[in-house]
Coordinates of C-alpha atoms and ligand atoms in Angstrom, one line a residue:
M1 CA -175.5 -10.5 -43.8
S2 CA -177.1 -13.1 -41.6
L3 CA -179.6 -12.0 -38.9
S4 CA -181.3 -14.0 -36.2
K5 CA -184.3 -16.2 -37.2
R6 CA -186.3 -14.3 -34.6
V7 CA -185.8 -10.9 -36.1
S8 CA -186.6 -12.1 -39.7
G9 CA -190.2 -12.8 -38.6
I10 CA -191.0 -9.3 -37.5
K11 CA -191.6 -5.9 -39.2
P12 CA -191.1 -2.4 -37.9
S13 CA -194.0 -0.8 -36.0
P14 CA -196.3 0.5 -38.9
T15 CA -197.7 3.2 -36.7
L16 CA -194.2 4.6 -36.0
E17 CA -193.3 4.1 -39.7
I18 CA -196.3 6.1 -41.0
D19 CA -195.5 8.9 -38.6
A20 CA -191.9 9.0 -39.9
K21 CA -193.2 9.1 -43.5
A22 CA -195.6 11.9 -42.7
R23 CA -192.8 13.9 -40.9
A24 CA -190.5 13.4 -43.9
L25 CA -193.1 14.8 -46.3
K26 CA -193.9 17.7 -44.0
S27 CA -190.2 18.6 -43.8
Q28 CA -190.2 18.8 -47.6
G29 CA -192.8 21.5 -47.3
I30 CA -195.7 19.3 -48.3
D31 CA -198.9 20.1 -46.3
I32 CA -199.7 16.7 -44.8
I33 CA -202.5 16.2 -42.2
G34 CA -201.4 13.5 -39.8
F35 CA -204.1 11.1 -38.5
G36 CA -201.4 8.5 -38.2
I37 CA -199.8 8.2 -34.8
G38 CA -201.7 7.6 -31.6
E39 CA -200.2 10.3 -29.4
P40 CA -202.1 13.0 -27.5
D41 CA -201.4 16.4 -29.1
F42 CA -201.6 18.2 -25.7
N43 CA -198.5 19.3 -23.7
T44 CA -197.5 17.4 -20.7
P45 CA -199.2 19.4 -17.8
D46 CA -197.0 22.0 -16.2
N47 CA -197.1 20.5 -12.7
I48 CA -195.5 17.3 -14.1
K49 CA -192.8 19.2 -16.1
E50 CA -192.0 21.3 -13.0
T51 CA -191.6 18.2 -10.9
A52 CA -189.1 16.8 -13.4
I53 CA -187.1 20.1 -13.6
K54 CA -186.9 20.1 -9.8
A55 CA -185.7 16.5 -9.9
I56 CA -182.9 17.4 -12.2
R57 CA -182.0 20.5 -10.1
D58 CA -182.0 18.3 -7.0
G59 CA -179.5 15.9 -8.7
F60 CA -182.0 13.0 -9.0
T61 CA -180.1 11.9 -12.1
K62 CA -178.5 8.6 -11.2
Y63 CA -179.4 4.9 -11.5
T64 CA -182.4 4.0 -9.4
A65 CA -183.7 0.6 -8.3
V66 CA -184.1 -1.5 -11.4
S67 CA -187.9 -2.0 -11.0
G68 CA -188.6 1.6 -10.1
I69 CA -188.3 3.7 -7.0
D70 CA -190.5 2.9 -4.0
E71 CA -192.3 6.2 -4.0
L72 CA -193.5 5.6 -7.6
K73 CA -194.5 2.1 -6.8
D74 CA -196.5 3.4 -3.9
A75 CA -198.2 6.0 -6.2
I76 CA -199.0 3.1 -8.6
I77 CA -200.4 1.0 -5.8
E78 CA -202.6 3.9 -4.7
K79 CA -203.8 4.3 -8.3
F80 CA -204.8 0.6 -8.5
K81 CA -206.6 0.9 -5.2
K82 CA -208.5 4.1 -6.1
D83 CA -209.3 3.4 -9.8
N84 CA -209.6 -0.3 -10.0
D85 CA -210.3 -1.6 -6.5
L86 CA -207.1 -3.7 -6.7
N87 CA -204.7 -4.3 -3.9
Y88 CA -201.0 -4.9 -4.7
D89 CA -197.8 -4.6 -2.7
R90 CA -194.5 -3.3 -3.9
S91 CA -193.3 -6.8 -4.8
E92 CA -196.1 -7.0 -7.3
I93 CA -195.3 -3.8 -9.2
I94 CA -192.6 -3.1 -11.8
V95 CA -192.0 0.2 -13.6
S96 CA -190.6 -0.1 -17.2
C97 CA -189.6 2.2 -20.1
G98 CA -193.1 2.7 -21.5
A99 CA -196.1 0.3 -21.6
K100 CA -194.6 -1.2 -24.8
H101 CA -191.6 -2.2 -22.7
S102 CA -193.9 -3.5 -19.9
L103 CA -195.6 -5.8 -22.4
Y104 CA -192.3 -6.9 -23.9
N105 CA -191.0 -7.9 -20.5
I106 CA -194.2 -9.8 -19.7
A107 CA -193.7 -11.8 -22.9
Q108 CA -190.0 -12.5 -22.0
A109 CA -191.0 -13.6 -18.6
I110 CA -193.8 -16.0 -19.4
F111 CA -193.7 -17.2 -23.0
N112 CA -191.9 -20.4 -24.1
P113 CA -191.2 -21.7 -27.6
G114 CA -194.3 -23.3 -28.9
D115 CA -196.7 -21.5 -26.6
E116 CA -199.8 -20.1 -28.3
I117 CA -200.8 -16.6 -27.4
L118 CA -204.4 -15.6 -28.2
I119 CA -204.8 -12.2 -29.7
P120 CA -208.4 -10.9 -30.5
A121 CA -208.5 -9.0 -33.8
P122 CA -208.4 -6.1 -34.5
Y123 CA -205.4 -5.8 -32.2
W124 CA -202.6 -3.3 -31.5
V125 CA -199.9 -3.7 -34.1
S126 CA -197.1 -4.7 -31.7
Y127 CA -198.7 -7.7 -30.0
P128 CA -198.1 -10.4 -32.7
D129 CA -194.5 -9.1 -33.3
Q130 CA -193.7 -9.1 -29.6
V131 CA -195.0 -12.7 -29.4
I132 CA -192.8 -13.7 -32.3
L133 CA -189.8 -11.9 -30.8
N134 CA -190.3 -14.1 -27.8
D135 CA -190.4 -17.4 -29.8
A136 CA -194.1 -18.0 -29.2
T137 CA -196.9 -18.3 -31.7
P138 CA -199.6 -15.6 -32.1
V139 CA -203.1 -17.1 -32.6
I140 CA -205.5 -14.5 -33.9
V141 CA -209.1 -14.8 -32.6
K142 CA -212.0 -13.3 -34.6
T143 CA -214.3 -11.0 -32.8
G144 CA -218.0 -10.1 -33.4
N145 CA -219.4 -7.1 -35.2
D146 CA -218.7 -4.9 -32.2
F147 CA -215.0 -6.0 -32.3
L148 CA -215.3 -7.7 -28.9
L149 CA -214.1 -11.1 -28.1
T150 CA -216.9 -13.6 -27.4
P151 CA -216.7 -16.6 -25.1
E152 CA -217.4 -18.9 -28.1
G153 CA -214.7 -17.3 -30.2
L154 CA -212.3 -17.7 -27.4
K155 CA -213.1 -21.3 -26.5
E156 CA -212.7 -22.3 -30.1
K157 CA -209.0 -21.3 -30.2
I158 CA -207.9 -22.8 -26.8
T159 CA -205.6 -25.8 -27.1
P160 CA -203.2 -27.4 -24.5
K161 CA -200.5 -25.1 -25.8
T162 CA -202.5 -21.9 -25.1
R163 CA -200.4 -19.8 -22.6
A164 CA -202.0 -16.4 -22.5
I165 CA -204.6 -14.0 -23.9
I166 CA -203.8 -10.4 -24.7
L167 CA -206.7 -8.2 -23.9
N168 CA -206.8 -4.4 -24.7
S169 CA -209.7 -2.4 -23.3
P170 CA -210.3 0.3 -24.4
S171 CA -208.8 -0.9 -27.6
N172 CA -206.4 0.5 -30.1
P173 CA -207.5 0.6 -32.9
T174 CA -211.2 0.1 -32.5
G175 CA -212.0 2.1 -29.4
M176 CA -214.2 -0.7 -28.2
A177 CA -214.2 -1.6 -24.5
Y178 CA -215.4 -4.5 -22.4
D179 CA -218.1 -4.2 -19.8
K180 CA -218.1 -6.2 -16.6
K181 CA -220.3 -9.0 -17.8
S182 CA -218.1 -9.7 -20.9
L183 CA -215.0 -9.6 -18.7
E184 CA -216.5 -12.0 -16.3
S185 CA -217.1 -14.6 -19.0
I186 CA -213.6 -14.2 -20.3
A187 CA -212.2 -14.5 -16.8
E188 CA -214.2 -17.6 -16.1
I189 CA -212.7 -19.3 -19.2
A190 CA -209.1 -18.2 -18.4
V191 CA -209.3 -19.5 -14.8
R192 CA -210.8 -22.8 -15.9
H193 CA -208.1 -23.3 -18.5
K194 CA -205.3 -21.7 -16.5
I195 CA -204.4 -19.2 -19.1
Y196 CA -202.7 -16.0 -18.3
I197 CA -204.4 -12.7 -19.1
I198 CA -202.2 -9.9 -20.2
S199 CA -204.5 -6.9 -19.8
D200 CA -203.3 -3.7 -21.6
E201 CA -205.2 -0.9 -19.9
I202 CA -203.2 2.1 -21.2
Y203 CA -206.4 3.8 -22.4
E204 CA -208.3 3.3 -19.2
K205 CA -208.7 7.1 -18.6
I206 CA -209.8 7.9 -22.1
I207 CA -213.4 6.8 -22.1
Y208 CA -216.6 8.4 -23.1
D209 CA -220.4 8.6 -22.5
G210 CA -220.0 7.6 -18.8
F211 CA -218.4 4.2 -19.7
E212 CA -216.9 2.6 -16.6
H213 CA -213.5 1.0 -17.1
I214 CA -213.1 -2.3 -15.2
S215 CA -209.9 -4.1 -14.8
I216 CA -210.3 -7.8 -15.3
A217 CA -207.9 -8.5 -12.5
S218 CA -210.5 -6.9 -10.1
L219 CA -213.1 -9.7 -10.7
G220 CA -211.8 -12.1 -8.1
K221 CA -208.8 -13.7 -6.4
E222 CA -208.4 -16.5 -8.9
I223 CA -208.3 -14.2 -12.0
K224 CA -206.1 -11.7 -10.2
A225 CA -203.6 -14.5 -9.6
I226 CA -203.2 -15.1 -13.4
T227 CA -203.5 -11.5 -14.7
L228 CA -200.8 -9.1 -15.6
V229 CA -202.1 -5.6 -15.9
A230 CA -200.0 -3.3 -18.1
N231 CA -200.6 0.5 -17.9
G232 CA -198.6 3.7 -18.0
V233 CA -198.7 7.5 -18.1
S234 CA -198.1 8.0 -21.8
K235 CA -201.7 8.5 -22.9
A236 CA -203.6 9.8 -19.9
Y237 CA -201.0 12.5 -19.1
S238 CA -199.6 13.2 -22.6
M239 CA -196.2 11.8 -21.6
T240 CA -195.4 9.6 -24.6
G241 CA -191.8 10.8 -24.7
W242 CA -191.1 10.2 -21.0
R243 CA -191.2 6.5 -21.3
I244 CA -192.9 5.2 -18.2
G245 CA -195.1 2.2 -18.1
Y246 CA -195.9 -0.3 -15.3
T247 CA -197.1 -3.8 -14.7
A248 CA -198.9 -5.3 -11.7
G249 CA -199.1 -9.0 -11.2
P250 CA -198.0 -12.1 -9.3
K251 CA -194.8 -11.4 -7.5
E252 CA -192.8 -14.4 -9.1
I253 CA -193.5 -12.9 -12.6
I254 CA -192.8 -9.4 -11.5
S255 CA -189.5 -10.5 -10.0
A256 CA -188.6 -12.4 -13.2
M257 CA -189.4 -9.2 -15.2
S258 CA -187.1 -7.2 -12.9
N259 CA -184.3 -9.7 -13.5
I260 CA -184.8 -9.3 -17.3
Q261 CA -184.8 -5.5 -16.9
S262 CA -181.7 -5.6 -14.8
Q263 CA -179.9 -7.4 -17.7
S264 CA -181.3 -5.3 -20.5
T265 CA -182.4 -1.7 -19.8
S266 CA -181.8 -1.2 -16.1
N267 CA -184.1 1.4 -14.4
P268 CA -186.5 3.6 -16.4
A269 CA -185.2 7.2 -16.5
S270 CA -184.9 8.6 -13.0
V271 CA -186.4 12.0 -13.9
S272 CA -189.3 10.5 -15.7
Q273 CA -190.1 8.4 -12.6
K274 CA -190.4 11.6 -10.5
A275 CA -192.6 13.1 -13.2
A276 CA -194.8 10.0 -13.2
I277 CA -195.4 10.3 -9.4
E278 CA -196.7 13.8 -9.9
A279 CA -198.8 12.6 -12.8
L280 CA -200.5 9.9 -10.7
R281 CA -200.7 11.9 -7.4
G282 CA -201.1 15.5 -8.6
P283 CA -204.3 17.3 -9.8
Q284 CA -206.2 15.3 -12.4
D285 CA -208.1 18.1 -14.1
S286 CA -205.9 18.1 -17.2
V287 CA -207.0 14.5 -17.9
K288 CA -210.7 15.5 -17.7
K289 CA -210.1 18.5 -20.0
M290 CA -208.2 16.4 -22.5
V291 CA -210.9 13.7 -22.6
E292 CA -213.6 16.3 -23.1
E293 CA -211.7 17.6 -26.1
F294 CA -211.2 14.1 -27.5
D295 CA -214.9 13.4 -27.0
R296 CA -215.8 16.5 -29.1
R297 CA -213.5 15.3 -31.9
R298 CA -214.6 11.7 -31.7
K299 CA -218.3 12.7 -32.3
Y300 CA -217.4 15.0 -35.1
M301 CA -215.0 12.6 -36.8
V302 CA -217.3 9.5 -36.6
K303 CA -220.3 11.5 -37.8
R304 CA -218.5 12.9 -40.8
L305 CA -217.0 9.5 -41.7
N306 CA -220.5 7.9 -41.6
R307 CA -221.9 10.6 -43.8
M308 CA -219.3 9.7 -46.5
E309 CA -220.8 7.3 -49.1
G310 CA -219.2 3.9 -48.9
V311 CA -217.7 4.4 -45.4
S312 CA -219.1 3.0 -42.1
C313 CA -217.6 3.6 -38.7
I314 CA -218.5 2.3 -35.2
M315 CA -218.7 4.8 -32.4
P316 CA -215.7 4.2 -30.1
R317 CA -216.2 4.0 -26.3
G318 CA -212.6 4.9 -25.5
A319 CA -209.1 5.7 -26.8
F320 CA -208.6 8.3 -29.6
Y321 CA -209.1 6.4 -32.8
A322 CA -211.8 6.0 -35.4
F323 CA -211.7 2.7 -37.3
P324 CA -213.9 3.0 -40.4
N325 CA -214.6 0.2 -42.9
V326 CA -213.6 1.4 -46.4
S327 CA -213.7 -1.9 -48.2
S328 CA -216.4 -0.8 -50.5
F329 CA -213.7 1.1 -52.4
Y330 CA -211.5 -1.9 -52.9
G331 CA -211.3 -2.9 -56.5
K332 CA -211.7 0.8 -57.6
N333 CA -209.2 2.0 -60.1
F334 CA -207.4 5.3 -59.8
D335 CA -204.8 6.6 -62.3
G336 CA -204.2 3.1 -63.7
K337 CA -203.8 1.6 -60.2
V338 CA -206.3 -0.6 -58.5
I339 CA -206.9 0.0 -54.8
K340 CA -206.7 -3.6 -53.6
D341 CA -206.4 -3.3 -49.9
S342 CA -205.8 -1.0 -46.9
Y343 CA -202.2 -0.4 -47.8
D344 CA -203.3 0.9 -51.2
M345 CA -206.0 3.0 -49.6
A346 CA -203.4 4.5 -47.2
G347 CA -201.1 5.2 -50.2
Y348 CA -204.0 6.8 -52.1
L349 CA -205.0 9.0 -49.3
L350 CA -201.5 10.1 -48.7
E351 CA -200.9 10.9 -52.3
E352 CA -204.3 12.3 -53.3
A353 CA -205.7 13.8 -50.0
K354 CA -202.3 14.5 -48.4
V355 CA -203.6 12.8 -45.3
A356 CA -201.6 10.2 -43.3
I357 CA -203.7 7.3 -41.9
V358 CA -202.7 3.8 -40.8
P359 CA -203.9 0.8 -42.9
G360 CA -206.0 -1.7 -41.1
D361 CA -204.1 -4.8 -42.1
P362 CA -201.3 -4.6 -39.5
F363 CA -204.1 -4.4 -36.9
G364 CA -205.5 -7.7 -38.4
A365 CA -208.4 -6.0 -40.2
D366 CA -207.6 -5.2 -43.8
E367 CA -211.1 -3.8 -44.6
Y368 CA -210.5 -0.9 -42.3
I369 CA -208.2 2.1 -41.8
R370 CA -207.3 3.9 -38.6
L371 CA -207.6 7.6 -38.1
S372 CA -206.2 9.1 -34.9
Y373 CA -208.2 12.1 -33.6
A374 CA -205.4 13.2 -31.3
T375 CA -204.9 16.2 -33.4
S376 CA -206.5 19.7 -33.5
M377 CA -210.2 20.1 -34.6
E378 CA -208.9 22.4 -37.3
N379 CA -206.8 19.6 -38.7
I380 CA -209.6 17.1 -38.3
E381 CA -212.0 19.3 -40.3
K382 CA -209.4 20.0 -43.0
G383 CA -208.3 16.3 -43.2
L384 CA -211.8 15.0 -43.4
N385 CA -212.7 17.5 -46.1
R386 CA -209.8 16.2 -48.1
I387 CA -210.6 12.5 -47.5
E388 CA -214.3 13.1 -48.4
E389 CA -213.2 14.8 -51.7
S390 CA -210.7 12.0 -52.6
L391 CA -213.1 9.2 -51.8
R392 CA -215.8 10.9 -53.9
K393 CA -213.3 11.0 -56.8
L394 CA -212.6 7.3 -56.2
R395 CA -216.2 6.4 -56.1
S396 CA -216.8 7.8 -59.5
T397 CA -214.0 5.8 -61.1
T398 CA -214.4 2.3 -62.6
H399 CA -213.9 -1.0 -60.9
G400 CA -211.1 -3.4 -61.9
P401 CA -207.8 -3.2 -63.7
A402 CA -207.0 -0.3 -65.9
Ligands
PMP1 N1 -200.5 -0.4 -25.7 C1 -201.3 0.2 -26.7 C2 -202.6 -0.4 -27.0 C3 -200.9 1.4 -27.3 O1 -201.7 2.0 -28.2 C4 -199.7 1.9 -26.9 C5 -199.2 3.2 -27.6 N2 -198.0 3.4 -27.9 C6 -198.9 1.2 -26.0 C7 -199.4 0.0 -25.4 C8 -197.5 1.6 -25.5 O2 -197.5 2.8 -24.9 P1 -196.1 3.5 -24.4 O3 -195.9 4.7 -25.2 O4 -196.3 3.7 -22.9 O5 -195.0 2.5 -24.6
LIG2 N1 -199.6 3.3 -29.8 C1 -199.4 4.4 -30.7 C2 -200.1 4.1 -32.0 O1 -200.7 3.0 -32.1 C3 -198.0 4.9 -30.8 C4 -197.2 4.2 -31.8 C5 -196.5 2.9 -31.3 O2 -196.1 2.9 -30.2 O3 -196.4 2.0 -32.1 O4 -200.1 4.9 -32.9

């Protein structure tokens, strides 16, 4: 069967794939601990659920405006003003079916064949594939030891074909986040070279140790004019299944995205839009509670990982992932099989420790693995005990082929 050229260049989302694998093993009765998918383990807060139930009862179950209802756009505008000191009007906002869809529509609206899109590594798994799906070329940019993009690293990769940079702060998978000074130097380069910034800020509310999230778009008029901010309610309000993401940016691009949406998905689910209004405008104490719990788990997980011989892990500033380097185990031999890379390590941990993690390679960092701590403390303790034991076993084995 012949498929499009476009689709042959991409792979399924590895994070969703690992989750499916772990679920399948669990359904066979195997006791798997899942550190795979990045999805808050908390319930959607009751006030949000109740608002959605009311919307159904009130019959708010029909098509809406393609780019989202005005009331939700207004709630998003208020959010940008309050949290990011950014002013937008309705024509500069579009609501889509999850932040992944927002990012996809941005790519559809601004990428041309041959355009080079800069992606600092480690990156979220979907960025390069979304670039390829839109006929542009991903150009991976190396970062420093702290996983952050440097002005030098960025300048080195800029060519006349460079169209956009995809920034993600706080980052999935590293948890690193940019401070104001670093964002200013990136913004200055982007403005000078007229390169769009696609700023994925989905983890903006999940930050620790008093870190202040800054949106790069807020750093001045010039940078705002070339920045598309993607965000959503999935992570902050534990609403991954509701599928609401949004974008703020120049109105010509937002209008193009709305046209794309009108010919592809139409409006995001009506009921979910009502729920998102309540998420943004309602009480925010559940976010605070969730972040406090993530913080406890973050400290515990990172401390435990760093105590394991051969493992090193940077302390994340945000999101809910630990991203340890496990490359000291590569080349080790277990049961006649050499652990060559992060995929082998993920396979080994699934088989031996019965723990699902995501290999680092699809994030552009094969020396690493990603563990999500969006699961209970009990699971984290149990899972880390198992990983520790399995890695200890691996350490004591020989190097090289069997
Ligand atoms: N960006 C990043 C960095 C993410 O980790 C995710 C998680 N899925 C998304 C975007 C997409 O979020 P959503 O569920 O709203 O599509
Ligand atoms: N962003 C989450 C993750 O990285 C959800 C999975 C996905 O959307 O790919 O695990």
